[in-house]
Amino acid sequence: MELPFAESWRIKMVEPIKKSTREEREQWMKEADYNLFQLRSEQVYIDCLTDSGTGAMSDRQWAAVMMGDESYAGSSSFFHLKETINKITGFEYVIPTHQGRAAENVLFSHLVKAGSIVPGNSHFDTTKGHIESRKATALDCTIDEAKDTQLEIPFKGNVDPKKLETALAEHHENVPFIIVTITNNTAGGQPVSMQNLREVRAIADKYGKRVVLDSARFAENAYFIKTREEGYADKTIKEIALEMFSLADGMTMSAKKDGIVNMGGFIATRHEDWYEGAKRFCIPFEGYLTYGGMNGRDMEALAVGLDENTEFDNLETRIHQVEFLAGLLDEYGIPYQRPVGGHAIFVDASKVLTNVPKEEFPAQTLAIELYLEAGVRGCEIGYILADRDPVTRENRFGGLDLLRLCVARRVYTDNHMRVIAAALKNVFDRRDSITRGVKIVWEAELMRHFTVKLERLQ
Ligand code: F0G
């Protein structure tokens, strides 16, 4: 008999989690104004809100924490981290920051000006925020196929070379760099192929532009290249990562994802002028250059995390679990962005709650229903997150309306995945009876999803 797949680690420490009753959850959800960000974590049984900063560190990482050098300047922990980043990315210059958006803030302070145009593939919210807040434009050049959730293609996060070429032909004077997000979170944790990175490089070279990789989930991207792209099956994750970065000029990193630390980030680049430029903003915004926004102990843990998570076994265990959850949803006929991506399932709420009008936010309604059903917390990546059009102030209904269920790294077991799937199935089975959604009663002007107050419509 063939041996079944099993995790590449065993568990050394556990953290109890609490179940609750439906009555309790009804009350808590009401108190939270039907916004899942407003729940207290102990009101959640299985937390799929994000895979960011929620991973479990290994024994080697915890051991490294004890070796942290907290010197203000010249910390040996910084040099450990820098050497690891040099080895994994090939980028010589490193600036530590407290998280990914801080890396964006520091680098973009140097590079993005009013009127700049930054083409890319589905810029993440904070990336877009740091571009738009500088009165610049984030131009989305993702392939159109990413919008069709039921279409099954291996690299659905790709940049459309034609759109990129057109953008550069028209705007090259105002383009400070191109940014490619690996994996493409907004499109569903979808990978970008090496071939596509080569195409982006060629277009960038033609116009004399540089390329930044938003690398939050670069190791998962490398895993997909290894398992899906021709010619990479026999290469190691580290070899693939090095090749990906060789096609770029620099990176911003949220280490809270593929670095498997709870907080951290950095900028890395091969260009001294970018380093010198960004350095000036690191000191006032983040801190001195050998700690940025990080503790010495956190830099040690990150160095180990980066090394561990660019090993195949660790990634295989992780992606296997996400695929396991997707397999259960397939069994139950629940539609999600296909094929499943690296860090989450993105349930297509507009195909589930077909009786809820878009003005009543189907994905948010599905998130609420799933929480009420079993205490599982997901996150709306849909019409509420999309905010209003800055000019017309109308809601933006043009994109997808998804419920994202993130899988934290090395945290939950496959049994938890079974609970998530069963809870979703129960909601799915009564989907026709769900005809009303929610109404916004208070919202912030930007990034409203974190604090929005909602009312349930009956
Ligand atoms: N880039 C990508 C692709 C991200 O997914 C995130 C964060 C960031 C940058 C910003 O990094 O949070 O460390 O400041 N994504 C989290 C999420 C918040 O839930 O998807 P950060």
GROMACS .gro file of C-alpha atoms and ligand atoms in nm:
model
  479
    1MET     CA    1   0.000   0.000   0.000
    2GLU     CA    2   0.126   0.346  -0.085
    3LEU     CA    3   0.193   0.554   0.223
    4PRO     CA    4  -0.032   0.859   0.261
    5PHE     CA    5   0.106   1.211   0.259
    6ALA     CA    6   0.194   1.356   0.599
    7GLU     CA    7   0.340   1.676   0.739
    8SER     CA    8   0.717   1.730   0.731
    9TRP     CA    9   0.717   1.835   1.099
   10ARG     CA   10   0.581   1.726   1.432
   11ILE     CA   11   0.426   1.947   1.700
   12LYS     CA   12   0.620   2.061   2.007
   13MET     CA   13   0.390   2.323   2.158
   14VAL     CA   14   0.014   2.374   2.136
   15GLU     CA   15  -0.221   2.667   2.187
   16PRO     CA   16  -0.577   2.593   2.302
   17ILE     CA   17  -0.862   2.737   2.095
   18LYS     CA   18  -1.222   2.775   2.208
   19LYS     CA   19  -1.550   2.671   2.054
   20SER     CA   20  -1.862   2.879   2.111
   21THR     CA   21  -2.238   2.851   2.063
   22ARG     CA   22  -2.433   3.001   1.778
   23GLU     CA   23  -2.616   3.228   2.026
   24GLU     CA   24  -2.284   3.365   2.154
   25ARG     CA   25  -2.163   3.425   1.801
   26GLU     CA   26  -2.486   3.602   1.703
   27GLN     CA   27  -2.433   3.839   1.995
   28TRP     CA   28  -2.062   3.894   1.924
   29MET     CA   29  -2.121   3.953   1.555
   30LYS     CA   30  -2.383   4.215   1.638
   31GLU     CA   31  -2.150   4.384   1.886
   32ALA     CA   32  -1.881   4.385   1.615
   33ASP     CA   33  -2.122   4.562   1.374
   34TYR     CA   34  -2.100   4.262   1.141
   35ASN     CA   35  -1.735   4.341   1.072
   36LEU     CA   36  -1.510   4.040   1.134
   37PHE     CA   37  -1.207   4.261   1.200
   38GLN     CA   38  -1.390   4.391   1.507
   39LEU     CA   39  -1.419   4.047   1.670
   40ARG     CA   40  -1.187   3.955   1.955
   41SER     CA   41  -0.966   3.662   1.865
   42GLU     CA   42  -1.103   3.448   2.150
   43GLN     CA   43  -1.445   3.476   1.984
   44VAL     CA   44  -1.300   3.291   1.685
   45TYR     CA   45  -1.259   2.912   1.668
   46ILE     CA   46  -1.059   2.879   1.347
   47ASP     CA   47  -0.901   3.197   1.219
   48CYS     CA   48  -0.863   3.225   0.843
   49LEU     CA   49  -0.857   3.605   0.835
   50THR     CA   50  -0.499   3.619   0.707
   51ASP     CA   51  -0.180   3.419   0.664
   52SER     CA   52   0.018   3.728   0.763
   53GLY     CA   53   0.213   3.705   1.088
   54THR     CA   54   0.002   3.409   1.195
   55GLY     CA   55   0.245   3.125   1.119
   56ALA     CA   56   0.406   2.900   1.379
   57MET     CA   57   0.781   2.940   1.420
   58SER     CA   58   0.998   2.630   1.435
   59ASP     CA   59   1.217   2.517   1.725
   60ARG     CA   60   1.519   2.645   1.527
   61GLN     CA   61   1.357   2.987   1.496
   62TRP     CA   62   1.277   3.004   1.868
   63ALA     CA   63   1.633   2.900   1.946
   64ALA     CA   64   1.758   3.178   1.717
   65VAL     CA   65   1.543   3.429   1.910
   66MET     CA   66   1.772   3.371   2.209
   67MET     CA   67   2.073   3.470   1.999
   68GLY     CA   68   1.935   3.813   1.910
   69ASP     CA   69   2.187   4.095   1.929
   70GLU     CA   70   1.999   4.406   2.035
   71SER     CA   71   2.281   4.651   1.968
   72TYR     CA   72   2.154   4.976   1.823
   73ALA     CA   73   2.418   4.980   1.550
   74GLY     CA   74   2.611   4.702   1.381
   75SER     CA   75   2.401   4.420   1.529
   76SER     CA   76   2.535   4.077   1.436
   77SER     CA   77   2.172   3.966   1.389
   78PHE     CA   78   2.141   4.215   1.104
   79PHE     CA   79   2.446   4.063   0.936
   80HIS     CA   80   2.305   3.711   0.977
   81LEU     CA   81   1.983   3.826   0.814
   82LYS     CA   82   2.166   4.018   0.541
   83GLU     CA   83   2.385   3.717   0.454
   84THR     CA   84   2.079   3.493   0.429
   85ILE     CA   85   1.899   3.743   0.206
   86ASN     CA   86   2.213   3.785  -0.012
   87LYS     CA   87   2.227   3.406  -0.054
   88ILE     CA   88   1.858   3.350  -0.127
   89THR     CA   89   1.795   3.654  -0.351
   90GLY     CA   90   2.133   3.749  -0.491
   91PHE     CA   91   2.057   4.111  -0.389
   92GLU     CA   92   2.350   4.277  -0.220
   93TYR     CA   93   2.187   4.570  -0.040
   94VAL     CA   94   1.937   4.510   0.242
   95ILE     CA   95   1.726   4.750   0.448
   96PRO     CA   96   1.521   4.592   0.730
   97THR     CA   97   1.175   4.735   0.799
   98HIS     CA   98   0.901   4.648   1.045
   99GLN     CA   99   0.671   4.492   0.783
  100GLY     CA  100   0.596   4.486   0.411
  101ARG     CA  101   0.409   4.815   0.386
  102ALA     CA  102   0.698   4.987   0.563
  103ALA     CA  103   0.935   4.853   0.297
  104GLU     CA  104   0.698   4.999   0.037
  105ASN     CA  105   0.687   5.330   0.221
  106VAL     CA  106   1.066   5.359   0.243
  107LEU     CA  107   1.140   5.252  -0.115
  108PHE     CA  108   0.852   5.443  -0.273
  109SER     CA  109   0.945   5.759  -0.083
  110HIS     CA  110   1.259   5.754  -0.293
  111LEU     CA  111   1.106   5.639  -0.622
  112VAL     CA  112   0.742   5.744  -0.658
  113LYS     CA  113   0.649   6.104  -0.735
  114ALA     CA  114   0.321   6.283  -0.808
  115GLY     CA  115   0.218   6.178  -1.159
  116SER     CA  116   0.423   5.855  -1.155
  117ILE     CA  117   0.267   5.548  -1.312
  118VAL     CA  118   0.357   5.210  -1.163
  119PRO     CA  119   0.243   4.917  -1.376
  120GLY     CA  120   0.208   4.576  -1.213
  121ASN     CA  121  -0.016   4.274  -1.154
  122SER     CA  122  -0.301   4.344  -0.908
  123HIS     CA  123  -0.101   4.563  -0.667
  124PHE     CA  124  -0.178   4.469  -0.307
  125ASP     CA  125  -0.389   4.728  -0.115
  126THR     CA  126  -0.098   4.875   0.078
  127THR     CA  127   0.118   4.887  -0.236
  128LYS     CA  128  -0.158   5.068  -0.416
  129GLY     CA  129  -0.213   5.290  -0.112
  130HIS     CA  130   0.153   5.394  -0.103
  131ILE     CA  131   0.139   5.474  -0.474
  132GLU     CA  132  -0.195   5.658  -0.471
  133SER     CA  133  -0.116   5.857  -0.156
  134ARG     CA  134   0.175   6.007  -0.354
  135LYS     CA  135  -0.072   6.117  -0.624
  136ALA     CA  136   0.061   5.849  -0.855
  137THR     CA  137  -0.122   5.568  -1.038
  138ALA     CA  138  -0.104   5.192  -0.988
  139LEU     CA  139  -0.177   5.052  -1.333
  140ASP     CA  140  -0.308   4.696  -1.325
  141CYS     CA  141  -0.173   4.481  -1.610
  142THR     CA  142  -0.285   4.139  -1.483
  143ILE     CA  143  -0.398   3.889  -1.748
  144ASP     CA  144  -0.775   3.898  -1.809
  145GLU     CA  145  -0.802   3.525  -1.738
  146ALA     CA  146  -0.750   3.599  -1.365
  147LYS     CA  147  -1.105   3.738  -1.352
  148ASP     CA  148  -1.270   3.412  -1.460
  149THR     CA  149  -1.273   3.217  -1.135
  150GLN     CA  150  -1.364   2.886  -1.300
  151LEU     CA  151  -1.088   2.890  -1.561
  152GLU     CA  152  -0.811   2.647  -1.476
  153ILE     CA  153  -0.466   2.772  -1.588
  154PRO     CA  154  -0.136   2.720  -1.407
  155PHE     CA  155  -0.010   3.079  -1.381
  156LYS     CA  156  -0.315   3.295  -1.329
  157GLY     CA  157  -0.117   3.567  -1.151
  158ASN     CA  158   0.081   3.662  -1.462
  159VAL     CA  159   0.135   4.008  -1.603
  160ASP     CA  160  -0.017   4.053  -1.949
  161PRO     CA  161   0.289   4.144  -2.159
  162LYS     CA  162   0.071   4.328  -2.413
  163LYS     CA  163  -0.086   4.548  -2.145
  164LEU     CA  164   0.257   4.616  -1.996
  165GLU     CA  165   0.406   4.702  -2.333
  166THR     CA  166   0.117   4.942  -2.407
  167ALA     CA  167   0.155   5.103  -2.064
  168LEU     CA  168   0.525   5.158  -2.117
  169ALA     CA  169   0.486   5.278  -2.475
  170GLU     CA  170   0.240   5.540  -2.353
  171HIS     CA  171   0.380   5.638  -2.014
  172HIS     CA  172   0.745   5.531  -1.998
  173GLU     CA  173   0.863   5.879  -1.902
  174ASN     CA  174   0.656   5.862  -1.585
  175VAL     CA  175   0.726   5.499  -1.492
  176PRO     CA  176   0.978   5.476  -1.204
  177PHE     CA  177   0.966   5.091  -1.200
  178ILE     CA  178   0.742   4.793  -1.269
  179ILE     CA  179   0.617   4.590  -0.971
  180VAL     CA  180   0.534   4.220  -0.996
  181THR     CA  181   0.360   4.058  -0.698
  182ILE     CA  182   0.460   3.696  -0.639
  183THR     CA  183   0.231   3.521  -0.572
  184ASN     CA  184  -0.050   3.748  -0.687
  185ASN     CA  185  -0.251   3.774  -0.363
  186THR     CA  186  -0.540   3.980  -0.495
  187ALA     CA  187  -0.601   3.742  -0.788
  188GLY     CA  188  -0.624   3.450  -0.545
  189GLY     CA  189  -0.269   3.366  -0.437
  190GLN     CA  190  -0.200   3.282  -0.800
  191PRO     CA  191   0.158   3.227  -0.915
  192VAL     CA  192   0.359   3.409  -1.181
  193SER     CA  193   0.565   3.189  -1.413
  194MET     CA  194   0.939   3.223  -1.473
  195GLN     CA  195   0.856   3.270  -1.840
  196ASN     CA  196   0.637   3.566  -1.749
  197LEU     CA  197   0.910   3.717  -1.531
  198ARG     CA  198   1.142   3.685  -1.832
  199GLU     CA  199   0.888   3.860  -2.055
  200VAL     CA  200   0.852   4.142  -1.801
  201ARG     CA  201   1.232   4.173  -1.785
  202ALA     CA  202   1.257   4.198  -2.164
  203ILE     CA  203   0.992   4.472  -2.181
  204ALA     CA  204   1.153   4.657  -1.891
  205ASP     CA  205   1.494   4.639  -2.063
  206LYS     CA  206   1.348   4.768  -2.387
  207TYR     CA  207   1.232   5.083  -2.206
  208GLY     CA  208   1.527   5.102  -1.967
  209LYS     CA  209   1.311   5.037  -1.660
  210ARG     CA  210   1.373   4.846  -1.340
  211VAL     CA  211   1.159   4.570  -1.188
  212VAL     CA  212   1.060   4.527  -0.822
  213LEU     CA  213   0.920   4.199  -0.693
  214ASP     CA  214   0.662   4.231  -0.415
  215SER     CA  215   0.788   3.906  -0.267
  216ALA     CA  216   0.560   3.838   0.032
  217ARG     CA  217   0.495   3.482  -0.096
  218PHE     CA  218   0.798   3.428  -0.322
  219ALA     CA  219   0.872   3.079  -0.184
  220GLU     CA  220   0.520   2.960  -0.263
  221ASN     CA  221   0.563   3.109  -0.610
  222ALA     CA  222   0.886   2.911  -0.650
  223TYR     CA  223   0.703   2.594  -0.541
  224PHE     CA  224   0.445   2.644  -0.818
  225ILE     CA  225   0.719   2.703  -1.075
  226LYS     CA  226   0.886   2.380  -0.967
  227THR     CA  227   0.565   2.177  -0.980
  228ARG     CA  228   0.392   2.340  -1.280
  229GLU     CA  229   0.645   2.492  -1.518
  230GLU     CA  230   0.840   2.288  -1.768
  231GLY     CA  231   1.210   2.256  -1.696
  232TYR     CA  232   1.196   2.323  -1.322
  233ALA     CA  233   1.099   1.988  -1.171
  234ASP     CA  234   1.458   1.899  -1.086
  235LYS     CA  235   1.562   2.238  -0.954
  236THR     CA  236   1.559   2.319  -0.584
  237ILE     CA  237   1.337   2.594  -0.443
  238LYS     CA  238   1.650   2.795  -0.362
  239GLU     CA  239   1.774   2.767  -0.722
  240ILE     CA  240   1.435   2.877  -0.852
  241ALA     CA  241   1.414   3.169  -0.608
  242LEU     CA  242   1.757   3.287  -0.714
  243GLU     CA  243   1.654   3.272  -1.078
  244MET     CA  244   1.332   3.466  -1.010
  245PHE     CA  245   1.524   3.742  -0.833
  246SER     CA  246   1.791   3.746  -1.105
  247LEU     CA  247   1.517   3.879  -1.335
  248ALA     CA  248   1.446   4.175  -1.104
  249ASP     CA  249   1.630   4.476  -0.965
  250GLY     CA  250   1.496   4.476  -0.615
  251MET     CA  251   1.225   4.354  -0.384
  252THR     CA  252   0.993   4.460  -0.105
  253MET     CA  253   0.917   4.187   0.143
  254SER     CA  254   0.651   4.127   0.401
  255ALA     CA  255   0.837   3.864   0.605
  256LYS     CA  256   0.513   3.787   0.790
  257LYS     CA  257   0.419   3.548   0.511
  258ASP     CA  258   0.697   3.339   0.357
  259GLY     CA  259   0.953   3.444   0.620
  260ILE     CA  260   0.730   3.271   0.880
  261VAL     CA  261   0.780   3.537   1.145
  262ASN     CA  262   0.510   3.727   1.326
  263MET     CA  263   0.646   4.068   1.231
  264GLY     CA  264   0.912   4.188   0.991
  265GLY     CA  265   1.003   4.297   0.642
  266PHE     CA  266   1.280   4.435   0.427
  267ILE     CA  267   1.392   4.592   0.103
  268ALA     CA  268   1.669   4.429  -0.099
  269THR     CA  269   1.826   4.545  -0.423
  270ARG     CA  270   2.130   4.504  -0.645
  271HIS     CA  271   2.155   4.880  -0.711
  272GLU     CA  272   2.357   5.107  -0.490
  273ASP     CA  273   2.163   5.416  -0.600
  274TRP     CA  274   1.833   5.262  -0.484
  275TYR     CA  275   1.995   5.165  -0.155
  276GLU     CA  276   2.139   5.512  -0.102
  277GLY     CA  277   1.807   5.674  -0.193
  278ALA     CA  278   1.593   5.449   0.027
  279LYS     CA  279   1.839   5.466   0.318
  280ARG     CA  280   1.752   5.831   0.370
  281PHE     CA  281   1.392   5.737   0.442
  282CYS     CA  282   1.465   5.429   0.652
  283ILE     CA  283   1.632   5.624   0.929
  284PRO     CA  284   1.348   5.870   1.001
  285PHE     CA  285   1.060   5.628   0.931
  286GLU     CA  286   1.188   5.292   1.053
  287GLY     CA  287   1.511   5.327   1.245
  288TYR     CA  288   1.884   5.292   1.200
  289LEU     CA  289   2.002   5.083   0.904
  290THR     CA  290   2.104   4.772   1.094
  291TYR     CA  291   1.765   4.721   1.256
  292GLY     CA  292   1.508   4.919   1.054
  293GLY     CA  293   1.187   4.832   1.230
  294MET     CA  294   1.305   4.501   1.376
  295ASN     CA  295   1.445   4.360   1.699
  296GLY     CA  296   1.774   4.171   1.681
  297ARG     CA  297   1.590   3.854   1.789
  298ASP     CA  298   1.333   3.898   1.513
  299MET     CA  299   1.607   3.934   1.252
  300GLU     CA  300   1.762   3.607   1.376
  301ALA     CA  301   1.425   3.427   1.358
  302LEU     CA  302   1.367   3.566   1.010
  303ALA     CA  303   1.706   3.449   0.884
  304VAL     CA  304   1.617   3.095   0.991
  305GLY     CA  305   1.259   3.126   0.861
  306LEU     CA  306   1.376   3.228   0.514
  307ASP     CA  307   1.618   2.940   0.500
  308GLU     CA  308   1.361   2.683   0.620
  309ASN     CA  309   1.079   2.802   0.401
  310THR     CA  310   1.287   2.781   0.085
  311GLU     CA  311   1.310   2.405   0.139
  312PHE     CA  312   1.073   2.189  -0.064
  313ASP     CA  313   0.936   1.976   0.223
  314ASN     CA  314   0.810   2.272   0.420
  315LEU     CA  315   0.636   2.422   0.116
  316GLU     CA  316   0.495   2.089   0.004
  317THR     CA  317   0.334   2.037   0.346
  318ARG     CA  318   0.184   2.384   0.332
  319ILE     CA  319   0.048   2.378  -0.022
  320HIS     CA  320  -0.076   2.024   0.030
  321GLN     CA  321  -0.297   2.146   0.316
  322VAL     CA  322  -0.444   2.427   0.107
  323GLU     CA  323  -0.510   2.173  -0.170
  324PHE     CA  324  -0.669   1.937   0.081
  325LEU     CA  325  -0.920   2.207   0.178
  326ALA     CA  326  -0.983   2.286  -0.190
  327GLY     CA  327  -1.046   1.914  -0.256
  328LEU     CA  328  -1.323   1.911   0.007
  329LEU     CA  329  -1.486   2.217  -0.150
  330ASP     CA  330  -1.471   2.039  -0.486
  331GLU     CA  331  -1.650   1.744  -0.332
  332TYR     CA  332  -1.925   1.978  -0.206
  333GLY     CA  333  -1.945   2.174  -0.534
  334ILE     CA  334  -1.849   2.508  -0.377
  335PRO     CA  335  -1.706   2.749  -0.638
  336TYR     CA  336  -1.371   2.920  -0.571
  337GLN     CA  337  -1.091   3.083  -0.770
  338ARG     CA  338  -0.938   2.792  -0.963
  339PRO     CA  339  -0.688   2.637  -0.945
  340VAL     CA  340  -0.637   2.688  -0.573
  341GLY     CA  341  -0.350   2.927  -0.496
  342GLY     CA  342  -0.073   2.918  -0.239
  343HIS     CA  343  -0.205   3.068   0.081
  344ALA     CA  344  -0.582   3.071   0.068
  345ILE     CA  345  -0.908   2.966  -0.090
  346PHE     CA  346  -1.103   3.250  -0.249
  347VAL     CA  347  -1.469   3.145  -0.254
  348ASP     CA  348  -1.664   3.309  -0.535
  349ALA     CA  349  -1.948   3.459  -0.330
  350SER     CA  350  -2.130   3.595  -0.634
  351LYS     CA  351  -2.174   3.233  -0.749
  352VAL     CA  352  -2.284   3.112  -0.403
  353LEU     CA  353  -2.522   3.378  -0.271
  354THR     CA  354  -2.691   3.443  -0.602
  355ASN     CA  355  -3.003   3.581  -0.431
  356VAL     CA  356  -2.816   3.856  -0.247
  357PRO     CA  357  -2.792   4.170  -0.464
  358LYS     CA  358  -2.443   4.310  -0.509
  359GLU     CA  359  -2.549   4.632  -0.336
  360GLU     CA  360  -2.591   4.417  -0.023
  361PHE     CA  361  -2.236   4.274  -0.040
  362PRO     CA  362  -2.262   3.895  -0.097
  363ALA     CA  363  -1.902   3.809   0.005
  364GLN     CA  364  -1.932   3.995   0.334
  365THR     CA  365  -2.267   3.823   0.391
  366LEU     CA  366  -2.104   3.486   0.328
  367ALA     CA  367  -1.823   3.572   0.571
  368ILE     CA  368  -2.082   3.653   0.838
  369GLU     CA  369  -2.280   3.334   0.769
  370LEU     CA  370  -1.966   3.120   0.793
  371TYR     CA  371  -1.869   3.278   1.124
  372LEU     CA  372  -2.219   3.229   1.266
  373GLU     CA  373  -2.219   2.870   1.145
  374ALA     CA  374  -1.896   2.755   1.312
  375GLY     CA  375  -1.681   3.042   1.442
  376VAL     CA  376  -1.463   3.033   1.131
  377ARG     CA  377  -1.334   3.381   1.046
  378GLY     CA  378  -1.263   3.462   0.681
  379CYS     CA  379  -1.210   3.792   0.510
  380GLU     CA  380  -1.408   3.972   0.243
  381ILE     CA  381  -1.196   4.051  -0.063
  382GLY     CA  382  -1.475   4.209  -0.255
  383TYR     CA  383  -1.698   4.510  -0.293
  384ILE     CA  384  -1.644   4.650   0.057
  385LEU     CA  385  -1.266   4.618   0.027
  386ALA     CA  386  -1.282   4.782  -0.317
  387ASP     CA  387  -1.383   5.113  -0.154
  388ARG     CA  388  -1.566   5.386  -0.346
  389ASP     CA  389  -1.449   5.548  -0.668
  390PRO     CA  390  -1.248   5.853  -0.553
  391VAL     CA  391  -1.425   6.079  -0.807
  392THR     CA  392  -1.786   5.959  -0.829
  393ARG     CA  393  -1.800   5.820  -0.470
  394GLU     CA  394  -1.998   5.524  -0.608
  395ASN     CA  395  -1.927   5.174  -0.479
  396ARG     CA  396  -1.693   4.986  -0.714
  397PHE     CA  397  -1.872   4.671  -0.829
  398GLY     CA  398  -1.640   4.603  -1.124
  399GLY     CA  399  -1.414   4.341  -0.968
  400LEU     CA  400  -1.465   4.004  -0.804
  401ASP     CA  401  -1.658   3.954  -0.480
  402LEU     CA  402  -1.469   3.686  -0.290
  403LEU     CA  403  -1.451   3.536   0.056
  404ARG     CA  404  -1.084   3.465   0.134
  405LEU     CA  405  -1.008   3.177   0.368
  406CYS     CA  406  -0.639   3.195   0.451
  407VAL     CA  407  -0.447   2.900   0.584
  408ALA     CA  408  -0.188   3.000   0.846
  409ARG     CA  409   0.150   2.829   0.805
  410ARG     CA  410   0.210   2.526   1.032
  411VAL     CA  411  -0.082   2.619   1.261
  412TYR     CA  412  -0.394   2.412   1.195
  413THR     CA  413  -0.435   2.043   1.116
  414ASP     CA  414  -0.626   1.881   0.833
  415ASN     CA  415  -0.909   1.819   1.082
  416HIS     CA  416  -0.950   2.195   1.114
  417MET     CA  417  -0.967   2.207   0.734
  418ARG     CA  418  -1.252   1.953   0.751
  419VAL     CA  419  -1.440   2.178   0.995
  420ILE     CA  420  -1.396   2.482   0.769
  421ALA     CA  421  -1.520   2.286   0.466
  422ALA     CA  422  -1.817   2.135   0.650
  423ALA     CA  423  -1.923   2.473   0.788
  424LEU     CA  424  -1.906   2.623   0.443
  425LYS     CA  425  -2.105   2.331   0.303
  426ASN     CA  426  -2.381   2.390   0.559
  427VAL     CA  427  -2.407   2.754   0.449
  428PHE     CA  428  -2.384   2.648   0.084
  429ASP     CA  429  -2.671   2.399   0.128
  430ARG     CA  430  -2.904   2.673   0.249
  431ARG     CA  431  -2.777   2.938   0.008
  432ASP     CA  432  -3.111   2.981  -0.169
  433SER     CA  433  -3.277   3.089   0.154
  434ILE     CA  434  -3.021   3.369   0.205
  435THR     CA  435  -3.174   3.658   0.016
  436ARG     CA  436  -3.061   3.966   0.206
  437GLY     CA  437  -2.718   4.096   0.288
  438VAL     CA  438  -2.585   4.395   0.477
  439LYS     CA  439  -2.605   4.773   0.463
  440ILE     CA  440  -2.321   5.014   0.544
  441VAL     CA  441  -2.407   5.244   0.834
  442TRP     CA  442  -2.062   5.400   0.882
  443GLU     CA  443  -1.746   5.390   0.674
  444ALA     CA  444  -1.401   5.549   0.651
  445GLU     CA  445  -1.303   5.718   0.328
  446LEU     CA  446  -1.011   5.485   0.253
  447MET     CA  447  -0.954   5.119   0.346
  448ARG     CA  448  -1.303   5.111   0.489
  449HIS     CA  449  -1.316   4.734   0.533
  450PHE     CA  450  -1.115   4.741   0.858
  451THR     CA  451  -1.358   4.966   1.044
  452VAL     CA  452  -1.682   4.964   0.848
  453LYS     CA  453  -2.002   4.931   1.053
  454LEU     CA  454  -2.277   4.721   0.900
  455GLU     CA  455  -2.636   4.631   0.966
  456ARG     CA  456  -2.798   4.304   0.864
  457LEU     CA  457  -3.094   4.338   0.632
  458GLN     CA  458  -3.392   4.112   0.695
  459F0G     N1  459   0.227   4.270  -0.044
  459F0G     C1  460   0.142   4.166  -0.043
  459F0G     C2  461   0.130   4.081  -0.165
  459F0G     C3  462   0.067   4.138   0.071
  459F0G     O1  463  -0.018   4.035   0.069
  459F0G     C4  464   0.082   4.219   0.186
  459F0G     C5  465   0.004   4.194   0.306
  459F0G     C6  466   0.171   4.326   0.181
  459F0G     C7  467   0.243   4.348   0.064
  459F0G     C8  468   0.193   4.418   0.297
  459F0G     O2  469   0.267   4.356   0.396
  459F0G     O3  470   0.113   4.337   0.593
  459F0G     O4  471   0.361   4.310   0.615
  459F0G     O5  472   0.264   4.532   0.571
  459F0G     N2  473  -0.093   4.116   0.311
  459F0G     C9  474  -0.170   4.077   0.428
  459F0G    C10  475  -0.286   3.993   0.384
  459F0G    C11  476  -0.208   4.186   0.520
  459F0G     O6  477  -0.373   3.961   0.470
  459F0G     O7  478  -0.295   3.955   0.268
  459F0G     P1  479   0.248   4.385   0.552
   0.00000   0.00000   0.00000
